[in-house]
Amino acid sequence: MRKKRKGSDLLLLSSTDKDKDKIVESTGDSESLIPNLKCHYSLEDYVRLKKRCCKEDVVYGDGNDDVDGSCKNNRRAGIAVTAPPCATSSLVLSGRGIKRKIGCIDVATQMGRKNKIGEDYVKGETIGKGKFGSVWLCRCRVSGVEFACKTLVKGEETVHREVEIMQHLSGHPGVVTLKAVYEDAESFHLVMELCSGGRLIDQMTKEGRYSEQRAANIFKELMMVIKYCHDMGVVHRDVKPENILLTTSGKIKLADFGLAMRITNGQSLAGLAGSPAYVAPEVLSGNYCEKVDVWSAGILLHALLVGVLPFQGDSLEDVFEAIKTVELNFHTGVWESVSKPARDLLERILTRNADSRITADEVLSHPWIIFYTERNLKSLSFKSKSKHQAISSSPTAATTSVLELTRKLTINGGSLINNSSPTSRSLSHDNSEEQDDSGLVDALAVAISNVRISEPKRSRLCVPTSPIREQRSSNVTTNNLCKAC
Ligand SMILES: Nc1ncnc2c1ncn2[C@@H]1O[C@H](COP(=O)(O)OP(=O)(O)OP(=O)(O)O)[C@@H](O)[C@H]1O
């Protein structure tokens, strides 16, 4: 396989080529290797290579609903699904491609469009750069309030989709709020709330491993917004700490919906998209649904808890191979310092079979999340710690916590297999196990063993090797995944 585009475009060498997996720049006849592929694990160029000719396919039901199997049909399906169910949906569906979508944005946003952005906002410094444009500071001329403005150059289908989806999701506290959309001949200008706390990836790089308390709180916020996206029929497809912004108060905001897609129940997506280290295995095999976001969030949780990404490699192919095959082992090494409930949750998330993988909703009901994020339970645990130092010496408070947790799980819809209370027998089981940093948390393993959240876990890997590195997003399509039209 050898792909070529004109000018400064890119070549992708096949796995049989000497420098397999390297994306190389074409400068006439000479090819110079782009260095740092290993550092970036970038699929971006790979993506661009195919983006123009391939529309991402939306597969209906079992994927066989492409009745005549034609590419044309797939495209039509994709367009129908990606069009937002906004107030103008009837207009949207009857219009032509991009035009149709702009029409929806106009009506839905209803502010600023006719003005020039410069009439309403003063442009400030650039604060970010991405694939399709730049992000800059701006200040409202009337209120003096600062915002972030993302300028997206028109042309790519994904740009229009990003604007639509942001508008569709805006309003949830975990999504960067879209304040206004301006449009000129070349670009969209998205005026968004300013997230002054920077990116989660930068914080993670600086701070290394997070305490379970902190990781659980971040992760819960993330899962709440992912659940919201899924409830709204949106698959983000690029969940990673680079795309999680922080407010000044430390709240997280999911950003960058450039790869997001709309689906409804029973539909699935095809088309390789995401950031290599975070991509779910089913994305690599080409047929997937919203559970891919749960997987990616699990990769993030792994990094929060132990400071490294689980699936690594020297090339894209190696990373993908690891995602598909490497067996995780959460029982040894660094994992011995992580509580069993945390490990249990990760195992349920990093399950290769997407049907067996826990949903976003189920994650939010997991004992580890509840324990660390519910104030009442936490206060019980603090009492336990200060009085007894370790749960084994006095299981009373721990038992109370677990009972409380069990009650919460019932309230939260967890399916209790055995509703009998956790016993000192279960707690004494923990005596023989290494205590985690909060001591009490491992006692919750018993609650987990009594709760059916999803199907049993599968084997997986974890050989922490090197620190996490920034990942670049890509919307990748390959011949076997994308029926080029
Ligand atoms: N609302 C915001 N507040 C503050 N900074 C922001 C905001 N939105 C984006 N940024 C900054 O701009 C950067 C690029 O934004 P974003 O990820 O949305 O662009 P992109 O073109 O989709 O990027 P990528 O190429 O990574 O997909 C972010 O990493 C962040 O640093």
PDB file of N, CA and C in Angstrom, residues 290-356:
ATOM      1  N   GLU A 290     -20.973   4.143  20.722  1.00  0.00           N
ATOM      2  CA  GLU A 290     -20.526   5.142  21.706  1.00  0.00           C
ATOM      3  C   GLU A 290     -19.606   4.572  22.782  1.00  0.00           C
ATOM      4  N   LYS A 291     -19.563   3.235  22.901  1.00  0.00           N
ATOM      5  CA  LYS A 291     -18.704   2.650  23.941  1.00  0.00           C
ATOM      6  C   LYS A 291     -17.218   2.983  23.721  1.00  0.00           C
ATOM      7  N   VAL A 292     -16.881   3.433  22.526  1.00  0.00           N
ATOM      8  CA  VAL A 292     -15.477   3.789  22.279  1.00  0.00           C
ATOM      9  C   VAL A 292     -15.034   4.926  23.207  1.00  0.00           C
ATOM     10  N   ASP A 293     -15.979   5.792  23.564  1.00  0.00           N
ATOM     11  CA  ASP A 293     -15.630   6.902  24.460  1.00  0.00           C
ATOM     12  C   ASP A 293     -15.326   6.391  25.870  1.00  0.00           C
ATOM     13  N   VAL A 294     -16.020   5.335  26.252  1.00  0.00           N
ATOM     14  CA  VAL A 294     -15.783   4.769  27.583  1.00  0.00           C
ATOM     15  C   VAL A 294     -14.376   4.157  27.621  1.00  0.00           C
ATOM     16  N   TRP A 295     -14.032   3.460  26.550  1.00  0.00           N
ATOM     17  CA  TRP A 295     -12.683   2.891  26.480  1.00  0.00           C
ATOM     18  C   TRP A 295     -11.631   4.000  26.602  1.00  0.00           C
ATOM     19  N   SER A 296     -11.794   5.042  25.796  1.00  0.00           N
ATOM     20  CA  SER A 296     -10.797   6.124  25.799  1.00  0.00           C
ATOM     21  C   SER A 296     -10.694   6.762  27.182  1.00  0.00           C
ATOM     22  N   ALA A 297     -11.843   6.908  27.824  1.00  0.00           N
ATOM     23  CA  ALA A 297     -11.826   7.467  29.178  1.00  0.00           C
ATOM     24  C   ALA A 297     -11.080   6.522  30.123  1.00  0.00           C
ATOM     25  N   GLY A 298     -11.207   5.230  29.872  1.00  0.00           N
ATOM     26  CA  GLY A 298     -10.489   4.243  30.683  1.00  0.00           C
ATOM     27  C   GLY A 298      -8.982   4.372  30.512  1.00  0.00           C
ATOM     28  N   ILE A 299      -8.554   4.657  29.308  1.00  0.00           N
ATOM     29  CA  ILE A 299      -7.122   4.872  29.068  1.00  0.00           C
ATOM     30  C   ILE A 299      -6.662   6.078  29.893  1.00  0.00           C
ATOM     31  N   LEU A 300      -7.504   7.085  29.907  1.00  0.00           N
ATOM     32  CA  LEU A 300      -7.181   8.276  30.702  1.00  0.00           C
ATOM     33  C   LEU A 300      -7.125   7.925  32.192  1.00  0.00           C
ATOM     34  N   LEU A 301      -8.078   7.137  32.640  1.00  0.00           N
ATOM     35  CA  LEU A 301      -8.079   6.766  34.058  1.00  0.00           C
ATOM     36  C   LEU A 301      -6.809   5.992  34.403  1.00  0.00           C
ATOM     37  N   HIS A 302      -6.424   5.114  33.511  1.00  0.00           N
ATOM     38  CA  HIS A 302      -5.176   4.365  33.700  1.00  0.00           C
ATOM     39  C   HIS A 302      -4.019   5.339  33.902  1.00  0.00           C
ATOM     40  N   ALA A 303      -3.950   6.337  33.033  1.00  0.00           N
ATOM     41  CA  ALA A 303      -2.861   7.314  33.111  1.00  0.00           C
ATOM     42  C   ALA A 303      -2.936   8.133  34.402  1.00  0.00           C
ATOM     43  N   LEU A 304      -4.151   8.446  34.824  1.00  0.00           N
ATOM     44  CA  LEU A 304      -4.287   9.212  36.070  1.00  0.00           C
ATOM     45  C   LEU A 304      -3.776   8.387  37.256  1.00  0.00           C
ATOM     46  N   LEU A 305      -4.110   7.111  37.247  1.00  0.00           N
ATOM     47  CA  LEU A 305      -3.790   6.279  38.417  1.00  0.00           C
ATOM     48  C   LEU A 305      -2.327   5.851  38.488  1.00  0.00           C
ATOM     49  N   VAL A 306      -1.743   5.561  37.336  1.00  0.00           N
ATOM     50  CA  VAL A 306      -0.359   5.075  37.389  1.00  0.00           C
ATOM     51  C   VAL A 306       0.624   5.912  36.576  1.00  0.00           C
ATOM     52  N   GLY A 307       0.136   6.944  35.925  1.00  0.00           N
ATOM     53  CA  GLY A 307       1.046   7.894  35.272  1.00  0.00           C
ATOM     54  C   GLY A 307       1.550   7.480  33.909  1.00  0.00           C
ATOM     55  N   VAL A 308       1.045   6.390  33.377  1.00  0.00           N
ATOM     56  CA  VAL A 308       1.474   5.967  32.029  1.00  0.00           C
ATOM     57  C   VAL A 308       0.271   5.467  31.237  1.00  0.00           C
ATOM     58  N   LEU A 309       0.440   5.474  29.927  1.00  0.00           N
ATOM     59  CA  LEU A 309      -0.602   4.922  29.063  1.00  0.00           C
ATOM     60  C   LEU A 309      -0.431   3.411  28.976  1.00  0.00           C
ATOM     61  N   PRO A 310      -1.523   2.681  28.891  1.00  0.00           N
ATOM     62  CA  PRO A 310      -1.397   1.222  28.890  1.00  0.00           C
ATOM     63  C   PRO A 310      -0.875   0.630  27.591  1.00  0.00           C
ATOM     64  N   PHE A 311      -1.211   1.240  26.473  1.00  0.00           N
ATOM     65  CA  PHE A 311      -0.843   0.633  25.187  1.00  0.00           C
ATOM     66  C   PHE A 311       0.156   1.542  24.478  1.00  0.00           C
ATOM     67  N   GLN A 312       1.341   1.014  24.353  1.00  0.00           N
ATOM     68  CA  GLN A 312       2.400   1.824  23.752  1.00  0.00           C
ATOM     69  C   GLN A 312       3.118   1.029  22.675  1.00  0.00           C
ATOM     70  N   GLY A 313       3.913   1.736  21.897  1.00  0.00           N
ATOM     71  CA  GLY A 313       4.674   1.074  20.853  1.00  0.00           C
ATOM     72  C   GLY A 313       5.544   2.073  20.134  1.00  0.00           C
ATOM     73  N   ASP A 314       6.451   1.539  19.338  1.00  0.00           N
ATOM     74  CA  ASP A 314       7.372   2.408  18.619  1.00  0.00           C
ATOM     75  C   ASP A 314       6.796   2.933  17.312  1.00  0.00           C
ATOM     76  N   SER A 315       5.663   2.408  16.952  1.00  0.00           N
ATOM     77  CA  SER A 315       5.042   2.855  15.711  1.00  0.00           C
ATOM     78  C   SER A 315       3.534   2.755  15.885  1.00  0.00           C
ATOM     79  N   LEU A 316       2.831   3.327  14.968  1.00  0.00           N
ATOM     80  CA  LEU A 316       1.369   3.227  15.031  1.00  0.00           C
ATOM     81  C   LEU A 316       0.938   1.776  15.026  1.00  0.00           C
ATOM     82  N   GLU A 317       1.582   1.023  14.179  1.00  0.00           N
ATOM     83  CA  GLU A 317       1.206  -0.390  14.073  1.00  0.00           C
ATOM     84  C   GLU A 317       1.406  -1.118  15.397  1.00  0.00           C
ATOM     85  N   ASP A 318       2.498  -0.800  16.047  1.00  0.00           N
ATOM     86  CA  ASP A 318       2.776  -1.437  17.342  1.00  0.00           C
ATOM     87  C   ASP A 318       1.733  -1.039  18.388  1.00  0.00           C
ATOM     88  N   VAL A 319       1.372   0.241  18.370  1.00  0.00           N
ATOM     89  CA  VAL A 319       0.362   0.704  19.330  1.00  0.00           C
ATOM     90  C   VAL A 319      -0.957  -0.015  19.061  1.00  0.00           C
ATOM     91  N   PHE A 320      -1.338  -0.083  17.812  1.00  0.00           N
ATOM     92  CA  PHE A 320      -2.602  -0.750  17.458  1.00  0.00           C
ATOM     93  C   PHE A 320      -2.563  -2.226  17.830  1.00  0.00           C
ATOM     94  N   GLU A 321      -1.414  -2.832  17.587  1.00  0.00           N
ATOM     95  CA  GLU A 321      -1.268  -4.245  17.924  1.00  0.00           C
ATOM     96  C   GLU A 321      -1.437  -4.440  19.430  1.00  0.00           C
ATOM     97  N   ALA A 322      -0.835  -3.533  20.178  1.00  0.00           N
ATOM     98  CA  ALA A 322      -0.950  -3.608  21.642  1.00  0.00           C
ATOM     99  C   ALA A 322      -2.410  -3.459  22.068  1.00  0.00           C
ATOM    100  N   ILE A 323      -3.094  -2.521  21.449  1.00  0.00           N
ATOM    101  CA  ILE A 323      -4.504  -2.312  21.801  1.00  0.00           C
ATOM    102  C   ILE A 323      -5.318  -3.585  21.535  1.00  0.00           C
ATOM    103  N   LYS A 324      -4.955  -4.257  20.479  1.00  0.00           N
ATOM    104  CA  LYS A 324      -5.736  -5.443  20.106  1.00  0.00           C
ATOM    105  C   LYS A 324      -5.354  -6.689  20.901  1.00  0.00           C
ATOM    106  N   THR A 325      -4.099  -6.767  21.315  1.00  0.00           N
ATOM    107  CA  THR A 325      -3.655  -8.070  21.839  1.00  0.00           C
ATOM    108  C   THR A 325      -3.019  -8.073  23.229  1.00  0.00           C
ATOM    109  N   VAL A 326      -2.421  -6.980  23.624  1.00  0.00           N
ATOM    110  CA  VAL A 326      -1.649  -7.040  24.877  1.00  0.00           C
ATOM    111  C   VAL A 326      -2.563  -7.313  26.072  1.00  0.00           C
ATOM    112  N   GLU A 327      -2.148  -8.251  26.878  1.00  0.00           N
ATOM    113  CA  GLU A 327      -2.955  -8.625  28.041  1.00  0.00           C
ATOM    114  C   GLU A 327      -2.566  -7.753  29.231  1.00  0.00           C
ATOM    115  N   LEU A 328      -3.537  -7.125  29.803  1.00  0.00           N
ATOM    116  CA  LEU A 328      -3.279  -6.288  30.975  1.00  0.00           C
ATOM    117  C   LEU A 328      -3.244  -7.142  32.242  1.00  0.00           C
ATOM    118  N   ASN A 329      -2.370  -6.759  33.111  1.00  0.00           N
ATOM    119  CA  ASN A 329      -2.314  -7.444  34.404  1.00  0.00           C
ATOM    120  C   ASN A 329      -2.348  -6.390  35.496  1.00  0.00           C
ATOM    121  N   PHE A 330      -3.483  -6.322  36.155  1.00  0.00           N
ATOM    122  CA  PHE A 330      -3.653  -5.308  37.193  1.00  0.00           C
ATOM    123  C   PHE A 330      -3.273  -5.817  38.582  1.00  0.00           C
ATOM    124  N   HIS A 331      -2.590  -6.930  38.635  1.00  0.00           N
ATOM    125  CA  HIS A 331      -2.347  -7.536  39.955  1.00  0.00           C
ATOM    126  C   HIS A 331      -0.925  -7.366  40.473  1.00  0.00           C
ATOM    127  N   THR A 332      -0.058  -6.912  39.616  1.00  0.00           N
ATOM    128  CA  THR A 332       1.336  -6.832  40.050  1.00  0.00           C
ATOM    129  C   THR A 332       1.900  -5.430  39.835  1.00  0.00           C
ATOM    130  N   GLY A 333       3.121  -5.271  40.315  1.00  0.00           N
ATOM    131  CA  GLY A 333       3.839  -4.019  40.084  1.00  0.00           C
ATOM    132  C   GLY A 333       3.126  -2.830  40.687  1.00  0.00           C
ATOM    133  N   VAL A 334       3.068  -1.785  39.904  1.00  0.00           N
ATOM    134  CA  VAL A 334       2.510  -0.532  40.381  1.00  0.00           C
ATOM    135  C   VAL A 334       1.045  -0.680  40.806  1.00  0.00           C
ATOM    136  N   TRP A 335       0.375  -1.656  40.234  1.00  0.00           N
ATOM    137  CA  TRP A 335      -1.052  -1.836  40.545  1.00  0.00           C
ATOM    138  C   TRP A 335      -1.280  -2.287  41.983  1.00  0.00           C
ATOM    139  N   GLU A 336      -0.253  -2.822  42.612  1.00  0.00           N
ATOM    140  CA  GLU A 336      -0.425  -3.239  44.003  1.00  0.00           C
ATOM    141  C   GLU A 336      -0.668  -2.036  44.909  1.00  0.00           C
ATOM    142  N   SER A 337      -0.314  -0.867  44.411  1.00  0.00           N
ATOM    143  CA  SER A 337      -0.552   0.330  45.221  1.00  0.00           C
ATOM    144  C   SER A 337      -1.882   0.998  44.882  1.00  0.00           C
ATOM    145  N   VAL A 338      -2.637   0.367  44.027  1.00  0.00           N
ATOM    146  CA  VAL A 338      -3.934   0.925  43.636  1.00  0.00           C
ATOM    147  C   VAL A 338      -5.031   0.036  44.224  1.00  0.00           C
ATOM    148  N   SER A 339      -6.100   0.653  44.672  1.00  0.00           N
ATOM    149  CA  SER A 339      -7.154  -0.126  45.333  1.00  0.00           C
ATOM    150  C   SER A 339      -7.809  -1.109  44.365  1.00  0.00           C
ATOM    151  N   LYS A 340      -8.337  -2.157  44.937  1.00  0.00           N
ATOM    152  CA  LYS A 340      -9.008  -3.166  44.113  1.00  0.00           C
ATOM    153  C   LYS A 340     -10.229  -2.605  43.384  1.00  0.00           C
ATOM    154  N   PRO A 341     -11.032  -1.778  44.054  1.00  0.00           N
ATOM    155  CA  PRO A 341     -12.174  -1.238  43.319  1.00  0.00           C
ATOM    156  C   PRO A 341     -11.760  -0.417  42.097  1.00  0.00           C
ATOM    157  N   ALA A 342     -10.672   0.335  42.224  1.00  0.00           N
ATOM    158  CA  ALA A 342     -10.200   1.115  41.075  1.00  0.00           C
ATOM    159  C   ALA A 342      -9.800   0.167  39.950  1.00  0.00           C
ATOM    160  N   ARG A 343      -9.113  -0.891  40.315  1.00  0.00           N
ATOM    161  CA  ARG A 343      -8.675  -1.861  39.315  1.00  0.00           C
ATOM    162  C   ARG A 343      -9.879  -2.564  38.691  1.00  0.00           C
ATOM    163  N   ASP A 344     -10.846  -2.854  39.540  1.00  0.00           N
ATOM    164  CA  ASP A 344     -12.057  -3.519  39.040  1.00  0.00           C
ATOM    165  C   ASP A 344     -12.745  -2.652  37.993  1.00  0.00           C
ATOM    166  N   LEU A 345     -12.837  -1.371  38.292  1.00  0.00           N
ATOM    167  CA  LEU A 345     -13.495  -0.465  37.342  1.00  0.00           C
ATOM    168  C   LEU A 345     -12.719  -0.423  36.025  1.00  0.00           C
ATOM    169  N   LEU A 346     -11.413  -0.316  36.139  1.00  0.00           N
ATOM    170  CA  LEU A 346     -10.604  -0.260  34.915  1.00  0.00           C
ATOM    171  C   LEU A 346     -10.768  -1.528  34.088  1.00  0.00           C
ATOM    172  N   GLU A 347     -10.811  -2.652  34.774  1.00  0.00           N
ATOM    173  CA  GLU A 347     -10.976  -3.915  34.047  1.00  0.00           C
ATOM    174  C   GLU A 347     -12.304  -3.941  33.300  1.00  0.00           C
ATOM    175  N   ARG A 348     -13.323  -3.409  33.941  1.00  0.00           N
ATOM    176  CA  ARG A 348     -14.638  -3.409  33.305  1.00  0.00           C
ATOM    177  C   ARG A 348     -14.680  -2.439  32.127  1.00  0.00           C
ATOM    178  N   ILE A 349     -13.847  -1.418  32.197  1.00  0.00           N
ATOM    179  CA  ILE A 349     -13.807  -0.449  31.097  1.00  0.00           C
ATOM    180  C   ILE A 349     -12.920  -0.951  29.959  1.00  0.00           C
ATOM    181  N   LEU A 350     -11.733  -1.424  30.319  1.00  0.00           N
ATOM    182  CA  LEU A 350     -10.789  -1.846  29.274  1.00  0.00           C
ATOM    183  C   LEU A 350     -11.066  -3.296  28.874  1.00  0.00           C
ATOM    184  N   THR A 351     -12.286  -3.512  28.533  1.00  0.00           N
ATOM    185  CA  THR A 351     -12.753  -4.810  28.059  1.00  0.00           C
ATOM    186  C   THR A 351     -12.873  -4.734  26.554  1.00  0.00           C
ATOM    187  N   ARG A 352     -12.185  -5.623  25.902  1.00  0.00           N
ATOM    188  CA  ARG A 352     -12.133  -5.488  24.435  1.00  0.00           C
ATOM    189  C   ARG A 352     -13.485  -5.721  23.769  1.00  0.00           C
ATOM    190  N   ASN A 353     -14.250  -6.604  24.336  1.00  0.00           N
ATOM    191  CA  ASN A 353     -15.574  -6.839  23.780  1.00  0.00           C
ATOM    192  C   ASN A 353     -16.483  -5.673  24.197  1.00  0.00           C
ATOM    193  N   ALA A 354     -16.829  -4.847  23.233  1.00  0.00           N
ATOM    194  CA  ALA A 354     -17.598  -3.637  23.556  1.00  0.00           C
ATOM    195  C   ALA A 354     -18.963  -3.961  24.161  1.00  0.00           C
ATOM    196  N   ASP A 355     -19.534  -5.093  23.770  1.00  0.00           N
ATOM    197  CA  ASP A 355     -20.840  -5.459  24.336  1.00  0.00           C
ATOM    198  C   ASP A 355     -20.735  -5.736  25.824  1.00  0.00           C
ATOM    199  N   SER A 356     -19.600  -6.231  26.244  1.00  0.00           N
ATOM    200  CA  SER A 356     -19.406  -6.531  27.660  1.00  0.00           C
ATOM    201  C   SER A 356     -18.869  -5.339  28.435  1.00  0.00           C
TER     202      SER A 356
END
